[in-house]
Amino acid sequence: MTISTGRTPQAAVGAESGSGAVSALLPSDVPVRLIDADGAAHRDSRYPLPAGDLLLEAYARLVAGRRINDQANALVRQGRLAVYPSSHGQEACQVAAAAVLETRDWLFPTYRDSVAVISRGVDPLQVLTLLRGNWHSGYDPYEHRVAPQATPLATQLLHAVGVAHAAKLKGEDTVVLALCGDGATSEGDFHEALNFAAVFHVPVVFFIQNNEYAISVPLKNQSVAPSLAHKAVGYGMPGERVDGNDVAALLSVLGAAVQRAREGGGPALVEAHTYRMQAHTNADDATRYRSAEEVQDWVPRDPLVRTRSYLRGLGLLDDAREEELAQAAEEIAAAMRNGLNTDVDPDPMALFEHVYTARTTQLREQAELLRGELERDAAERDALAPGATGATGATGNSGTAGASR
């Protein structure tokens, strides 16, 4: 039986016609940059600079994203969140990934992409439910077309390719954008996903946020390829490199890749060069594997600073508008505090819900085991409660509370 890959004749020729076609798949020698760290614009013959109103909207989301990151970190320290992998410094990637998609498209995020999910329109409290640690996920993936945030590295890339393949089979013009970090490119799932996507020519954009570290492992110890984007040519898809702290370049490069996929051009790989400004998570001590000077070198490249400088230079941003954006971001932060400072009483039996459509034998056995343990715990608490027959009183003596006096 022959399985059709669905490649167009043009795509097949393009992938098989020699060095010229191969060169067309290679990324830029240097990352695409449209606005530099000083806020100055640069022309690029392939990627146009987005209009000022679009960049102002992106800047508003950058301001909100930074406030969300900072507030979530504070909630971790207060014990209201179990963990929060911050995207502080990577907000331009987060904002652009959501902005280039249409309502009908899908986003497949990682655990670090909370700001991207929120930028897609999901309520911040619903997003943080997973990281609070008491429920599988707080939002309906189908409502916003955002898959659950994946903690295992690169597994979501295969899921993304599957959704893109299904959309193609159904004749839909859906595009899937799948996020991952540089560490994920060392996983087998990454390579399987890219190969399948290329062979079956599906509309998916792989977006690598190269923040230089896979927890504590620097990129130089993961890959000796010229760039991560160069890996694309090995699968027969185009790769591109972009300044991950330049939201204008990200909007243009990712937008072009999404449009290409929507028009039947197949998958693409985009690598954003950025930097993780904070520790991997609250469980990490970044000072053990990188210097303060290295982190300090990235401070002037902050995505908010350069976008603000550019917009102020155009006269599209002033103090009053900045105050409005800061106030709007503060309202989001206040809603996060209010929501997460409310205690919840999770049902332990809910652990077994939504795992399978029909529970397996093993899952049913585990559920009954837990139910029995919960019932025994409840019975022991009732027996020890003040006034219960045989309960232990405040002095620790056996008998009723009154008998101890």
Coordinates of C-alpha atoms in Angstrom, one line a residue:
M1 CA 0.0 0.0 0.0
T2 CA 1.3 3.4 -0.9
I3 CA 0.8 6.2 1.6
S4 CA 0.6 9.6 -0.1
T5 CA 2.7 12.3 1.4
G6 CA 0.6 15.0 -0.2
R7 CA 3.6 17.0 -1.4
T8 CA 3.0 19.2 -4.3
P9 CA 5.0 18.7 -7.5
Q10 CA 6.7 22.0 -6.9
A11 CA 7.7 21.0 -3.4
A12 CA 9.0 17.7 -4.6
V13 CA 11.1 19.4 -7.3
G14 CA 12.3 22.1 -4.9
A15 CA 13.6 19.5 -2.5
E16 CA 15.4 17.4 -5.2
S17 CA 16.8 19.8 -7.7
G18 CA 20.3 20.4 -6.4
S19 CA 22.3 23.1 -4.6
G20 CA 20.1 26.0 -5.6
A21 CA 17.1 24.5 -4.0
V22 CA 19.1 23.6 -1.0
S23 CA 20.4 27.1 -0.6
A24 CA 16.9 28.4 -0.6
L25 CA 16.2 26.4 2.5
L26 CA 19.2 27.8 4.5
P27 CA 18.7 30.5 7.1
S28 CA 20.2 33.9 7.2
D29 CA 23.9 34.2 8.1
V30 CA 22.9 36.5 11.0
P31 CA 19.5 36.7 12.7
V32 CA 16.9 38.9 11.1
R33 CA 16.7 42.2 13.0
L34 CA 14.4 45.1 12.1
I35 CA 14.7 47.2 15.3
D36 CA 18.1 47.2 17.1
A37 CA 18.8 47.5 20.8
D38 CA 18.9 51.3 20.5
G39 CA 15.4 51.4 18.9
A40 CA 16.7 52.2 15.4
A41 CA 14.9 50.6 12.4
H42 CA 16.7 48.6 9.8
R43 CA 15.5 47.6 6.3
D44 CA 15.4 44.0 5.2
S45 CA 14.6 43.2 1.6
R46 CA 12.7 40.0 2.6
Y47 CA 10.9 41.0 5.8
P48 CA 9.0 44.3 6.0
L49 CA 8.8 46.3 9.2
P50 CA 5.3 46.0 10.7
A51 CA 3.1 49.1 10.8
G52 CA 3.3 51.3 13.9
D53 CA -0.2 50.5 15.2
L54 CA 0.7 46.8 15.2
L55 CA 3.9 47.4 17.1
L56 CA 2.1 49.6 19.6
E57 CA -0.4 46.7 20.2
A58 CA 2.6 44.3 20.5
Y59 CA 4.2 46.7 23.0
A60 CA 1.1 46.7 25.1
R61 CA 1.3 42.9 25.3
L62 CA 5.0 43.1 26.1
V63 CA 4.2 45.3 29.1
A64 CA 1.5 43.0 30.2
G65 CA 3.7 39.9 29.7
R66 CA 6.5 41.4 31.8
R67 CA 4.1 42.2 34.6
I68 CA 2.6 38.7 34.4
N69 CA 6.0 37.1 34.7
D70 CA 7.0 39.3 37.7
Q71 CA 3.7 38.7 39.5
A72 CA 3.8 34.9 39.0
N73 CA 7.3 34.8 40.4
A74 CA 6.1 36.7 43.5
L75 CA 3.2 34.2 43.9
V76 CA 5.7 31.4 43.8
R77 CA 7.7 32.9 46.7
Q78 CA 4.4 33.4 48.6
G79 CA 3.6 29.7 48.2
R80 CA 0.5 30.3 46.0
L81 CA 2.1 28.7 42.9
A82 CA 4.1 25.5 42.9
V83 CA 6.4 26.5 40.2
Y84 CA 6.7 29.2 37.4
P85 CA 9.1 28.9 34.5
S86 CA 9.5 32.6 33.7
S87 CA 9.8 34.0 30.2
H88 CA 11.2 37.3 31.5
G89 CA 13.4 38.6 28.7
Q90 CA 11.7 36.4 26.1
E91 CA 8.3 38.2 26.0
A92 CA 8.8 39.3 22.4
C93 CA 8.8 35.6 21.3
Q94 CA 5.7 35.0 23.4
V95 CA 3.8 37.9 22.1
A96 CA 4.7 37.3 18.5
A97 CA 3.9 33.6 18.6
A98 CA 0.3 34.4 19.5
A99 CA -0.1 37.5 17.3
V100 CA 0.7 35.8 14.0
L101 CA -2.1 33.2 14.4
E102 CA -5.7 33.5 13.3
T103 CA -8.6 32.3 15.5
R104 CA -8.8 29.0 13.5
D105 CA -5.1 28.2 14.0
W106 CA -3.6 26.2 16.9
L107 CA -0.8 27.0 19.3
F108 CA 1.2 24.2 21.0
P109 CA 3.1 25.7 24.0
T110 CA 5.6 24.5 26.5
Y111 CA 5.7 25.0 30.2
R112 CA 7.5 28.3 29.8
D113 CA 5.0 29.8 27.4
S114 CA 2.3 31.1 29.8
V115 CA 2.5 34.6 28.4
A116 CA 2.0 33.3 24.8
V117 CA -1.1 31.4 26.0
I118 CA -2.4 34.4 27.8
S119 CA -1.7 36.5 24.7
R120 CA -3.8 34.0 22.7
G121 CA -6.8 35.1 24.9
V122 CA -6.8 32.5 27.7
D123 CA -7.6 33.8 31.2
P124 CA -4.4 34.1 33.3
L125 CA -5.9 32.3 36.2
Q126 CA -6.9 29.4 33.9
V127 CA -3.3 29.3 32.6
L128 CA -1.7 29.3 36.0
T129 CA -4.0 26.5 37.3
L130 CA -1.6 23.9 35.9
L131 CA 1.4 25.5 37.6
R132 CA -0.5 25.8 40.9
G133 CA -0.3 22.0 40.9
N134 CA -3.8 21.0 41.8
W135 CA -5.4 20.3 38.4
H136 CA -4.4 18.9 35.0
S137 CA -5.0 22.2 33.1
G138 CA -7.2 25.2 33.7
Y139 CA -8.5 25.9 30.2
D140 CA -10.4 24.1 27.5
P141 CA -7.9 23.5 24.6
Y142 CA -10.6 23.5 22.0
E143 CA -12.1 26.8 23.1
H144 CA -9.0 28.8 22.4
R145 CA -7.2 26.3 20.1
V146 CA -4.3 26.2 22.6
A147 CA -3.0 22.7 23.6
P148 CA -2.1 22.1 27.2
Q149 CA 1.3 23.4 28.2
A150 CA 3.8 20.5 27.8
T151 CA 6.3 19.8 30.5
P152 CA 8.0 16.8 28.8
L153 CA 10.4 18.2 26.2
A154 CA 9.4 18.1 22.5
T155 CA 6.4 15.8 23.0
Q156 CA 4.0 18.5 21.9
L157 CA 5.8 18.9 18.6
L158 CA 4.5 15.5 17.5
H159 CA 1.0 16.3 18.6
A160 CA 1.2 19.6 16.7
V161 CA 2.2 17.7 13.5
G162 CA -0.7 15.4 14.0
V163 CA -3.2 18.2 14.3
A164 CA -1.7 19.9 11.2
H165 CA -1.9 16.6 9.3
A166 CA -5.6 16.2 10.3
A167 CA -6.4 19.7 9.2
K168 CA -4.8 19.1 5.8
L169 CA -6.7 15.8 5.4
K170 CA -10.0 17.7 6.2
G171 CA -9.2 20.4 3.7
E172 CA -9.0 23.1 6.4
D173 CA -6.6 26.1 6.1
T174 CA -5.5 25.8 9.7
V175 CA -1.9 26.5 10.6
V176 CA -0.2 25.1 13.7
L177 CA 2.6 26.9 15.5
A178 CA 4.6 24.7 17.9
L179 CA 6.9 26.2 20.4
C180 CA 10.0 24.6 22.0
G181 CA 13.3 25.5 23.5
D182 CA 16.9 24.9 22.4
G183 CA 17.1 21.9 24.8
A184 CA 14.2 20.2 23.1
T185 CA 16.2 20.0 19.8
S186 CA 18.3 17.3 21.4
E187 CA 15.3 15.1 21.9
G188 CA 14.2 12.4 19.5
D189 CA 10.7 13.7 19.3
F190 CA 12.0 16.9 17.8
H191 CA 13.6 15.1 14.9
E192 CA 10.6 12.7 14.4
A193 CA 8.2 15.7 14.3
L194 CA 10.2 17.6 11.7
N195 CA 10.7 14.6 9.5
F196 CA 7.0 13.7 9.5
A197 CA 6.0 17.3 8.9
A198 CA 8.3 17.6 6.0
V199 CA 7.5 14.2 4.4
F200 CA 3.8 14.8 4.7
H201 CA 4.1 18.5 3.9
V202 CA 1.8 19.7 6.7
P203 CA 1.1 23.3 7.7
V204 CA 3.1 23.6 10.9
V205 CA 5.7 26.2 12.0
F206 CA 8.3 25.0 14.5
F207 CA 9.4 27.9 16.6
I208 CA 12.6 27.4 18.7
Q209 CA 13.2 29.9 21.5
N210 CA 17.0 29.5 21.8
N211 CA 17.6 31.1 25.2
E212 CA 21.1 29.6 25.4
Y213 CA 20.5 27.1 28.2
A214 CA 18.7 23.8 28.6
I215 CA 18.3 24.3 32.4
S216 CA 22.1 24.4 33.2
V217 CA 23.4 23.0 29.9
P218 CA 24.7 25.7 27.6
L219 CA 23.9 25.5 23.9
K220 CA 27.6 24.7 23.0
N221 CA 27.2 21.4 24.8
Q222 CA 24.1 20.5 22.9
S223 CA 24.8 21.2 19.3
V224 CA 27.7 22.1 17.0
A225 CA 25.5 22.9 14.0
P226 CA 26.0 26.4 12.5
S227 CA 22.6 27.3 14.1
L228 CA 19.6 25.4 15.2
A229 CA 17.7 26.8 12.2
H230 CA 20.3 25.0 9.9
K231 CA 18.8 21.7 11.0
A232 CA 15.8 22.5 8.9
V233 CA 17.6 21.7 5.6
G234 CA 18.2 18.2 6.7
Y235 CA 14.5 17.6 6.6
G236 CA 13.8 19.5 3.4
M237 CA 12.1 22.5 4.9
P238 CA 13.3 26.2 5.1
G239 CA 14.9 27.5 8.3
E240 CA 15.3 31.1 9.4
R241 CA 17.0 32.9 12.2
V242 CA 15.6 36.0 14.0
D243 CA 16.5 38.3 16.8
G244 CA 14.3 36.9 19.6
N245 CA 14.3 40.2 21.4
D246 CA 13.0 42.2 18.4
V247 CA 9.2 41.9 18.3
A248 CA 9.1 43.6 14.9
A249 CA 11.4 41.0 13.3
L250 CA 9.6 38.2 15.0
L251 CA 6.2 39.4 13.8
S252 CA 7.5 39.6 10.2
V253 CA 9.5 36.4 10.1
L254 CA 6.9 34.2 11.9
G255 CA 4.1 35.9 10.0
A256 CA 5.7 35.0 6.7
A257 CA 6.2 31.4 7.8
V258 CA 2.6 31.1 8.9
Q259 CA 1.3 32.6 5.6
R260 CA 3.5 30.3 3.6
A261 CA 2.2 27.3 5.5
R262 CA -1.4 28.5 5.0
E263 CA -0.9 28.7 1.3
G264 CA 0.3 25.1 1.0
G265 CA 4.1 25.8 1.3
G266 CA 4.5 23.2 4.0
P267 CA 6.4 23.3 7.3
A268 CA 9.2 25.7 8.4
L269 CA 11.6 26.1 11.2
V270 CA 12.3 29.5 12.9
E271 CA 15.0 29.9 15.5
A272 CA 14.8 33.0 17.8
H273 CA 18.0 34.0 19.5
T274 CA 17.1 35.3 22.9
Y275 CA 18.2 34.8 26.5
R276 CA 16.6 33.5 29.7
M277 CA 17.2 36.4 32.1
Q278 CA 16.1 34.5 35.3
A279 CA 16.7 31.0 36.7
H280 CA 15.1 28.0 34.9
T281 CA 12.5 27.8 37.7
N282 CA 12.3 28.6 41.4
A283 CA 14.0 25.2 41.9
D284 CA 17.1 26.3 40.0
D285 CA 20.2 28.3 41.1
A286 CA 21.5 29.8 37.9
T287 CA 24.6 31.3 39.6
R288 CA 26.1 27.8 39.6
Y289 CA 26.5 27.6 35.9
R290 CA 26.6 31.2 34.5
S291 CA 28.1 34.5 35.6
A292 CA 26.3 37.7 36.6
E293 CA 28.4 39.5 33.8
E294 CA 26.9 37.2 31.2
V295 CA 23.4 38.0 32.3
Q296 CA 24.2 41.7 32.5
D297 CA 25.3 41.7 28.9
W298 CA 21.8 40.9 27.8
V299 CA 20.1 43.7 29.8
P300 CA 20.5 46.4 27.1
R301 CA 18.9 44.0 24.6
D302 CA 15.6 43.9 26.5
P303 CA 12.7 43.6 24.1
L304 CA 10.6 46.2 25.9
V305 CA 13.3 48.9 25.9
R306 CA 14.0 48.8 22.2
T307 CA 10.3 48.7 21.2
R308 CA 9.6 51.6 23.6
S309 CA 12.4 53.6 22.1
Y310 CA 11.3 53.0 18.6
L311 CA 7.6 53.9 19.3
R312 CA 8.6 57.0 21.1
G313 CA 10.7 58.1 18.2
L314 CA 7.7 57.7 15.9
G315 CA 5.5 59.8 18.3
L316 CA 3.2 56.8 18.9
L317 CA 4.0 56.5 22.6
D318 CA 4.1 59.1 25.3
D319 CA 4.0 59.2 29.1
A320 CA 0.2 59.2 29.3
R321 CA -0.1 56.1 27.0
E322 CA 2.7 54.4 29.0
E323 CA 0.7 55.0 32.2
E324 CA -2.4 53.5 30.6
L325 CA -0.5 50.4 29.6
A326 CA 1.1 50.0 33.0
Q327 CA -2.3 50.4 34.7
A328 CA -3.9 47.7 32.4
A329 CA -1.0 45.4 33.3
E330 CA -1.4 46.1 37.0
E331 CA -5.1 45.1 36.7
I332 CA -4.1 41.7 35.3
A333 CA -1.6 41.3 38.1
A334 CA -4.2 42.1 40.7
A335 CA -6.6 39.6 39.3
M336 CA -3.9 37.0 39.5
R337 CA -3.2 37.8 43.1
N338 CA -6.9 37.8 44.1
G339 CA -7.6 34.5 42.3
L340 CA -4.5 32.6 43.5
N341 CA -4.9 33.8 47.1
T342 CA -8.2 32.0 47.3
D343 CA -7.7 28.5 48.7
V344 CA -9.1 25.5 46.9
D345 CA -10.0 22.1 48.2
P346 CA -9.0 19.7 45.5
D347 CA -10.7 16.3 45.2
P348 CA -7.9 13.7 45.1
M349 CA -10.1 11.3 43.1
A350 CA -10.1 13.9 40.3
L351 CA -6.5 12.7 39.6
F352 CA -8.0 9.8 37.5
E353 CA -10.3 12.0 35.4
H354 CA -9.6 12.8 31.8
V355 CA -6.7 10.4 31.6
Y356 CA -8.5 8.0 29.2
T357 CA -11.9 8.1 27.7
A358 CA -12.5 4.7 29.3
R359 CA -10.4 3.9 32.3
T360 CA -8.0 1.1 32.0
T361 CA -8.0 -1.9 34.5
Q362 CA -4.9 -0.5 36.2
L363 CA -6.3 3.0 36.5
R364 CA -9.5 1.6 38.1
E365 CA -7.5 -0.4 40.5
Q366 CA -5.4 2.6 41.5
A367 CA -8.5 4.7 41.9
E368 CA -10.1 2.1 44.2
L369 CA -6.8 1.9 46.2
L370 CA -6.8 5.6 46.7
R371 CA -10.5 5.7 47.6
G372 CA -9.9 3.1 50.3
E373 CA -7.0 5.0 51.7
L374 CA -9.1 8.2 51.8
E375 CA -11.9 6.5 53.6
R376 CA -9.6 5.0 56.2
D377 CA -8.0 8.5 56.7
A378 CA -11.4 10.0 57.2
A379 CA -12.4 7.3 59.6
E380 CA -9.3 7.9 61.7
R381 CA -9.9 11.6 61.8
D382 CA -13.5 11.1 62.9
A383 CA -12.3 8.7 65.7
L384 CA -9.8 11.3 66.9
A385 CA -12.2 14.2 66.8
P386 CA -13.0 15.9 70.1
G387 CA -16.1 14.2 71.6
A388 CA -15.6 11.0 69.7
T389 CA -15.5 7.7 71.7
G390 CA -11.9 6.8 72.3
A391 CA -10.6 10.1 70.9
T392 CA -7.3 11.6 72.1
G393 CA -7.7 14.8 74.0
A394 CA -5.5 17.9 74.0
T395 CA -3.2 16.4 76.6
G396 CA -2.5 13.4 74.5
N397 CA -4.2 11.0 76.9
S398 CA -6.6 8.4 75.7
G399 CA -10.3 8.9 76.3
T400 CA -12.7 11.7 75.7
A401 CA -11.6 15.3 75.8
G402 CA -13.6 15.7 79.0
A403 CA -11.9 12.7 80.7
S404 CA -8.5 14.4 80.6
R405 CA -9.6 17.2 82.9

